[in-house]
Amino acid sequence: MGLSIQTLKDTLDSLLPKSRFEHSLRVADMAVVLASLNNISTEKAYLAGLIHDTAKPMSPQTLLSDYSVQIKDPLETVFSEYKAVWHALVAPQVVSTLFQINDEAVLDAIQWHTTGKADMAFLTKVIFVADFVEPGRNTDISRAMEIIAKSNIDRACFEISEFSIQKLNKKNNKIHPLTIDCYNHYRSFAKK
Ligand SMILES: [Fe+2]
Ligand SMILES: [Fe+2]
């Protein structure tokens, strides 16, 4: 692993808007709580939470001009079709280039944090859920999900994907196929 946590924090503080940086710190803290409840590495959980939104303010154009990172199709198409999803799908390429982070579990977790997907690795579930339930998301649904997540993270994955699909439907937005896969996979964990 490349840079120290403090160096990563300082760099993200300069890269991200203040509110996004503070959200990242809260996701990292929540990821540690969920990781320890599920007996997985809290160090990896903190790291993944901290860096999950690194690409949020970026675009294919700024990545190329500012960091010489070339994003190729199909991810270029994702940027125009699913703007909210793009920063997650390109995150591994961005953090491996900018921060020399190459841990496969961490890269997987940040890649699927927005869409989720079927049959996620444990750390990937932790970041998917932590992003939704971090305490800055001050909504009833986030607080309810936090309680569920602490006792059954698979059920939280189902509820979060169901909520996302309903929200996107209401706004008449396109739903990424991976979000549908996530919903279908985790629906067996729904409250009976
Ligand atoms: Fe994100
Ligand atoms: Fe996030």
CSV table of C-alpha atoms in Angstrom, one decimal, residues 4-191:
chain,number,residue,atom,x,y,z
A,4,SER,CA,-0.1,7.0,4.7
A,5,ILE,CA,-3.7,7.6,5.9
A,6,GLN,CA,-2.7,11.1,6.9
A,7,THR,CA,-1.3,11.9,3.5
A,8,LEU,CA,-4.4,10.4,1.9
A,9,LYS,CA,-6.6,12.6,4.1
A,10,ASP,CA,-4.7,15.7,3.2
A,11,THR,CA,-4.8,14.9,-0.5
A,12,LEU,CA,-8.6,14.1,-0.4
A,13,ASP,CA,-9.2,17.3,1.6
A,14,SER,CA,-7.7,19.3,-1.3
A,15,LEU,CA,-9.4,17.2,-4.1
A,16,LEU,CA,-12.9,17.1,-2.8
A,17,PRO,CA,-15.4,19.8,-1.8
A,18,LYS,CA,-15.6,20.1,2.1
A,19,SER,CA,-18.9,18.4,2.4
A,20,ARG,CA,-17.8,15.4,0.3
A,21,PHE,CA,-14.5,15.1,2.3
A,22,GLU,CA,-16.4,15.1,5.5
A,23,HIS,CA,-18.9,12.5,4.2
A,24,SER,CA,-15.8,10.3,3.3
A,25,LEU,CA,-14.5,10.5,6.8
A,26,ARG,CA,-17.9,9.5,8.2
A,27,VAL,CA,-18.2,6.6,5.7
A,28,ALA,CA,-14.7,5.4,6.8
A,29,ASP,CA,-15.8,5.5,10.5
A,30,MET,CA,-19.1,3.7,9.8
A,31,ALA,CA,-17.2,1.1,7.7
A,32,VAL,CA,-15.0,0.4,10.7
A,33,VAL,CA,-18.1,-0.2,12.8
A,34,LEU,CA,-19.7,-2.5,10.3
A,35,ALA,CA,-16.4,-4.3,9.6
A,36,SER,CA,-15.7,-5.1,13.2
A,37,LEU,CA,-19.3,-6.4,13.7
A,38,ASN,CA,-18.6,-8.7,10.8
A,39,ASN,CA,-15.1,-9.7,11.8
A,40,ILE,CA,-13.3,-8.3,8.7
A,41,SER,CA,-10.3,-6.0,8.4
A,42,THR,CA,-11.1,-2.6,10.0
A,43,GLU,CA,-8.0,-1.1,8.4
A,44,LYS,CA,-9.2,-2.0,4.9
A,45,ALA,CA,-12.7,-0.8,5.7
A,46,TYR,CA,-11.4,2.6,6.9
A,47,LEU,CA,-9.2,2.9,3.8
A,48,ALA,CA,-12.0,2.0,1.4
A,49,GLY,CA,-14.4,4.3,3.1
A,50,LEU,CA,-12.0,7.2,3.0
A,51,ILE,CA,-11.2,6.9,-0.7
A,52,HIS,CA,-14.5,5.6,-2.1
A,53,ASP,CA,-15.6,9.0,-3.6
A,54,THR,CA,-12.2,10.1,-4.9
A,55,ALA,CA,-13.4,10.4,-8.5
A,56,LYS,CA,-16.7,12.2,-7.6
A,57,PRO,CA,-15.6,15.7,-8.8
A,58,MET,CA,-13.9,14.3,-11.9
A,59,SER,CA,-14.9,13.6,-15.4
A,60,PRO,CA,-13.3,11.6,-18.3
A,61,GLN,CA,-11.9,15.0,-19.6
A,62,THR,CA,-10.4,16.2,-16.3
A,63,LEU,CA,-9.0,12.8,-15.5
A,64,LEU,CA,-7.1,12.9,-18.8
A,65,SER,CA,-6.1,16.6,-18.6
A,66,ASP,CA,-5.2,16.8,-14.9
A,67,TYR,CA,-3.9,13.2,-14.2
A,68,SER,CA,-3.2,11.6,-17.6
A,69,VAL,CA,-5.7,8.9,-16.8
A,70,GLN,CA,-7.4,7.7,-20.0
A,71,ILE,CA,-10.9,6.3,-19.4
A,72,LYS,CA,-12.0,4.1,-22.3
A,73,ASP,CA,-15.3,2.8,-23.4
A,74,PRO,CA,-17.6,1.3,-22.0
A,75,LEU,CA,-16.8,3.5,-19.0
A,76,GLU,CA,-16.9,6.7,-21.1
A,77,THR,CA,-20.5,5.8,-22.1
A,78,VAL,CA,-21.4,5.2,-18.5
A,79,PHE,CA,-20.4,8.8,-17.8
A,80,SER,CA,-23.1,10.1,-20.2
A,81,GLU,CA,-25.7,7.5,-19.4
A,82,TYR,CA,-25.3,7.0,-15.6
A,83,LYS,CA,-23.5,10.0,-14.3
A,84,ALA,CA,-24.1,9.1,-10.6
A,85,VAL,CA,-22.5,5.7,-11.1
A,86,TRP,CA,-19.4,6.6,-13.1
A,87,HIS,CA,-17.2,7.9,-10.2
A,88,ALA,CA,-17.6,4.4,-8.6
A,89,LEU,CA,-16.8,2.3,-11.6
A,90,VAL,CA,-13.7,4.3,-12.4
A,91,ALA,CA,-12.5,4.5,-8.8
A,92,PRO,CA,-10.1,1.6,-8.9
A,93,GLN,CA,-8.3,3.1,-11.9
A,94,VAL,CA,-8.2,6.5,-10.3
A,95,VAL,CA,-6.9,5.5,-6.8
A,96,SER,CA,-4.4,3.0,-8.2
A,97,THR,CA,-2.9,5.8,-10.3
A,98,LEU,CA,-3.2,8.7,-7.8
A,99,PHE,CA,-2.5,6.8,-4.6
A,100,GLN,CA,-0.8,3.6,-5.7
A,101,ILE,CA,-3.5,1.6,-3.9
A,102,ASN,CA,-3.7,-1.9,-5.5
A,103,ASP,CA,-5.4,-4.0,-2.8
A,104,GLU,CA,-8.0,-6.0,-4.7
A,105,ALA,CA,-10.6,-6.1,-1.9
A,106,VAL,CA,-10.4,-2.4,-1.4
A,107,LEU,CA,-10.6,-1.7,-5.1
A,108,ASP,CA,-13.6,-4.0,-5.4
A,109,ALA,CA,-15.4,-2.3,-2.5
A,110,ILE,CA,-15.0,1.2,-4.0
A,111,GLN,CA,-15.9,0.1,-7.5
A,112,TRP,CA,-19.4,-1.2,-6.6
A,113,HIS,CA,-20.3,1.3,-3.8
A,114,THR,CA,-23.0,3.1,-5.8
A,115,THR,CA,-24.7,0.3,-7.8
A,116,GLY,CA,-24.0,-2.7,-5.5
A,117,LYS,CA,-24.1,-5.9,-7.4
A,118,ALA,CA,-25.0,-9.6,-6.9
A,119,ASP,CA,-23.1,-11.6,-4.3
A,120,MET,CA,-20.8,-8.9,-3.1
A,121,ALA,CA,-17.6,-9.6,-1.1
A,122,PHE,CA,-17.9,-8.7,2.6
A,123,LEU,CA,-15.9,-5.5,2.4
A,124,THR,CA,-17.8,-4.5,-0.7
A,125,LYS,CA,-21.1,-4.9,1.2
A,126,VAL,CA,-19.7,-2.8,4.1
A,127,ILE,CA,-18.8,0.1,1.9
A,128,PHE,CA,-22.1,-0.1,-0.1
A,129,VAL,CA,-24.0,0.1,3.2
A,130,ALA,CA,-21.8,2.5,5.1
A,131,ASP,CA,-22.2,5.0,2.2
A,132,PHE,CA,-25.9,4.9,2.8
A,133,VAL,CA,-26.1,4.9,6.6
A,134,GLU,CA,-23.3,7.3,7.6
A,135,PRO,CA,-24.8,9.7,10.2
A,136,GLY,CA,-24.6,12.7,7.9
A,137,ARG,CA,-27.4,11.2,5.8
A,138,ASN,CA,-30.0,12.5,8.3
A,139,THR,CA,-33.1,10.7,7.0
A,140,ASP,CA,-35.4,8.2,8.6
A,141,ILE,CA,-34.6,5.6,6.0
A,142,SER,CA,-30.8,5.9,6.7
A,143,ARG,CA,-31.3,5.6,10.4
A,144,ALA,CA,-33.6,2.6,9.9
A,145,MET,CA,-31.0,1.0,7.6
A,146,GLU,CA,-28.2,1.6,10.1
A,147,ILE,CA,-30.1,-0.5,12.7
A,148,ILE,CA,-30.8,-3.3,10.1
A,149,ALA,CA,-27.2,-3.2,8.8
A,150,LYS,CA,-25.8,-3.7,12.3
A,151,SER,CA,-27.7,-7.0,12.7
A,152,ASN,CA,-28.0,-8.2,9.1
A,153,ILE,CA,-25.9,-6.6,6.4
A,154,ASP,CA,-27.4,-8.7,3.6
A,155,ARG,CA,-30.9,-7.5,4.5
A,156,ALA,CA,-29.5,-4.0,4.4
A,157,CYS,CA,-28.1,-4.6,0.9
A,158,PHE,CA,-31.6,-5.6,-0.2
A,159,GLU,CA,-33.4,-2.7,1.4
A,160,ILE,CA,-30.9,-0.1,0.1
A,161,SER,CA,-31.1,-1.5,-3.5
A,162,GLU,CA,-34.9,-1.5,-3.2
A,163,PHE,CA,-35.0,2.0,-2.0
A,164,SER,CA,-32.6,3.2,-4.7
A,165,ILE,CA,-34.7,1.6,-7.5
A,166,GLN,CA,-37.9,3.2,-6.1
A,167,LYS,CA,-36.2,6.6,-5.9
A,168,LEU,CA,-34.8,6.4,-9.4
A,169,ASN,CA,-38.2,5.2,-10.7
A,170,LYS,CA,-39.9,8.2,-9.1
A,171,LYS,CA,-37.4,10.6,-10.7
A,172,ASN,CA,-37.8,8.6,-14.0
A,173,ASN,CA,-34.1,8.0,-14.1
A,174,LYS,CA,-32.4,5.1,-15.8
A,175,ILE,CA,-31.5,2.2,-13.4
A,176,HIS,CA,-28.1,0.6,-13.8
A,177,PRO,CA,-28.4,-3.2,-14.5
A,178,LEU,CA,-26.0,-3.9,-11.6
A,179,THR,CA,-28.5,-2.3,-9.2
A,180,ILE,CA,-31.2,-4.6,-10.5
A,181,ASP,CA,-28.8,-7.6,-10.1
A,182,CYS,CA,-28.1,-6.5,-6.5
A,183,TYR,CA,-31.8,-6.3,-5.7
A,184,ASN,CA,-32.5,-9.7,-7.2
A,185,HIS,CA,-29.6,-11.3,-5.4
A,186,TYR,CA,-30.4,-9.9,-2.0
A,187,ARG,CA,-34.2,-10.2,-2.1
A,188,SER,CA,-34.0,-13.6,-0.4
A,189,PHE,CA,-32.8,-11.6,2.7
A,190,ALA,CA,-35.9,-9.4,2.8
A,191,LYS,CA,-37.9,-9.5,6.0
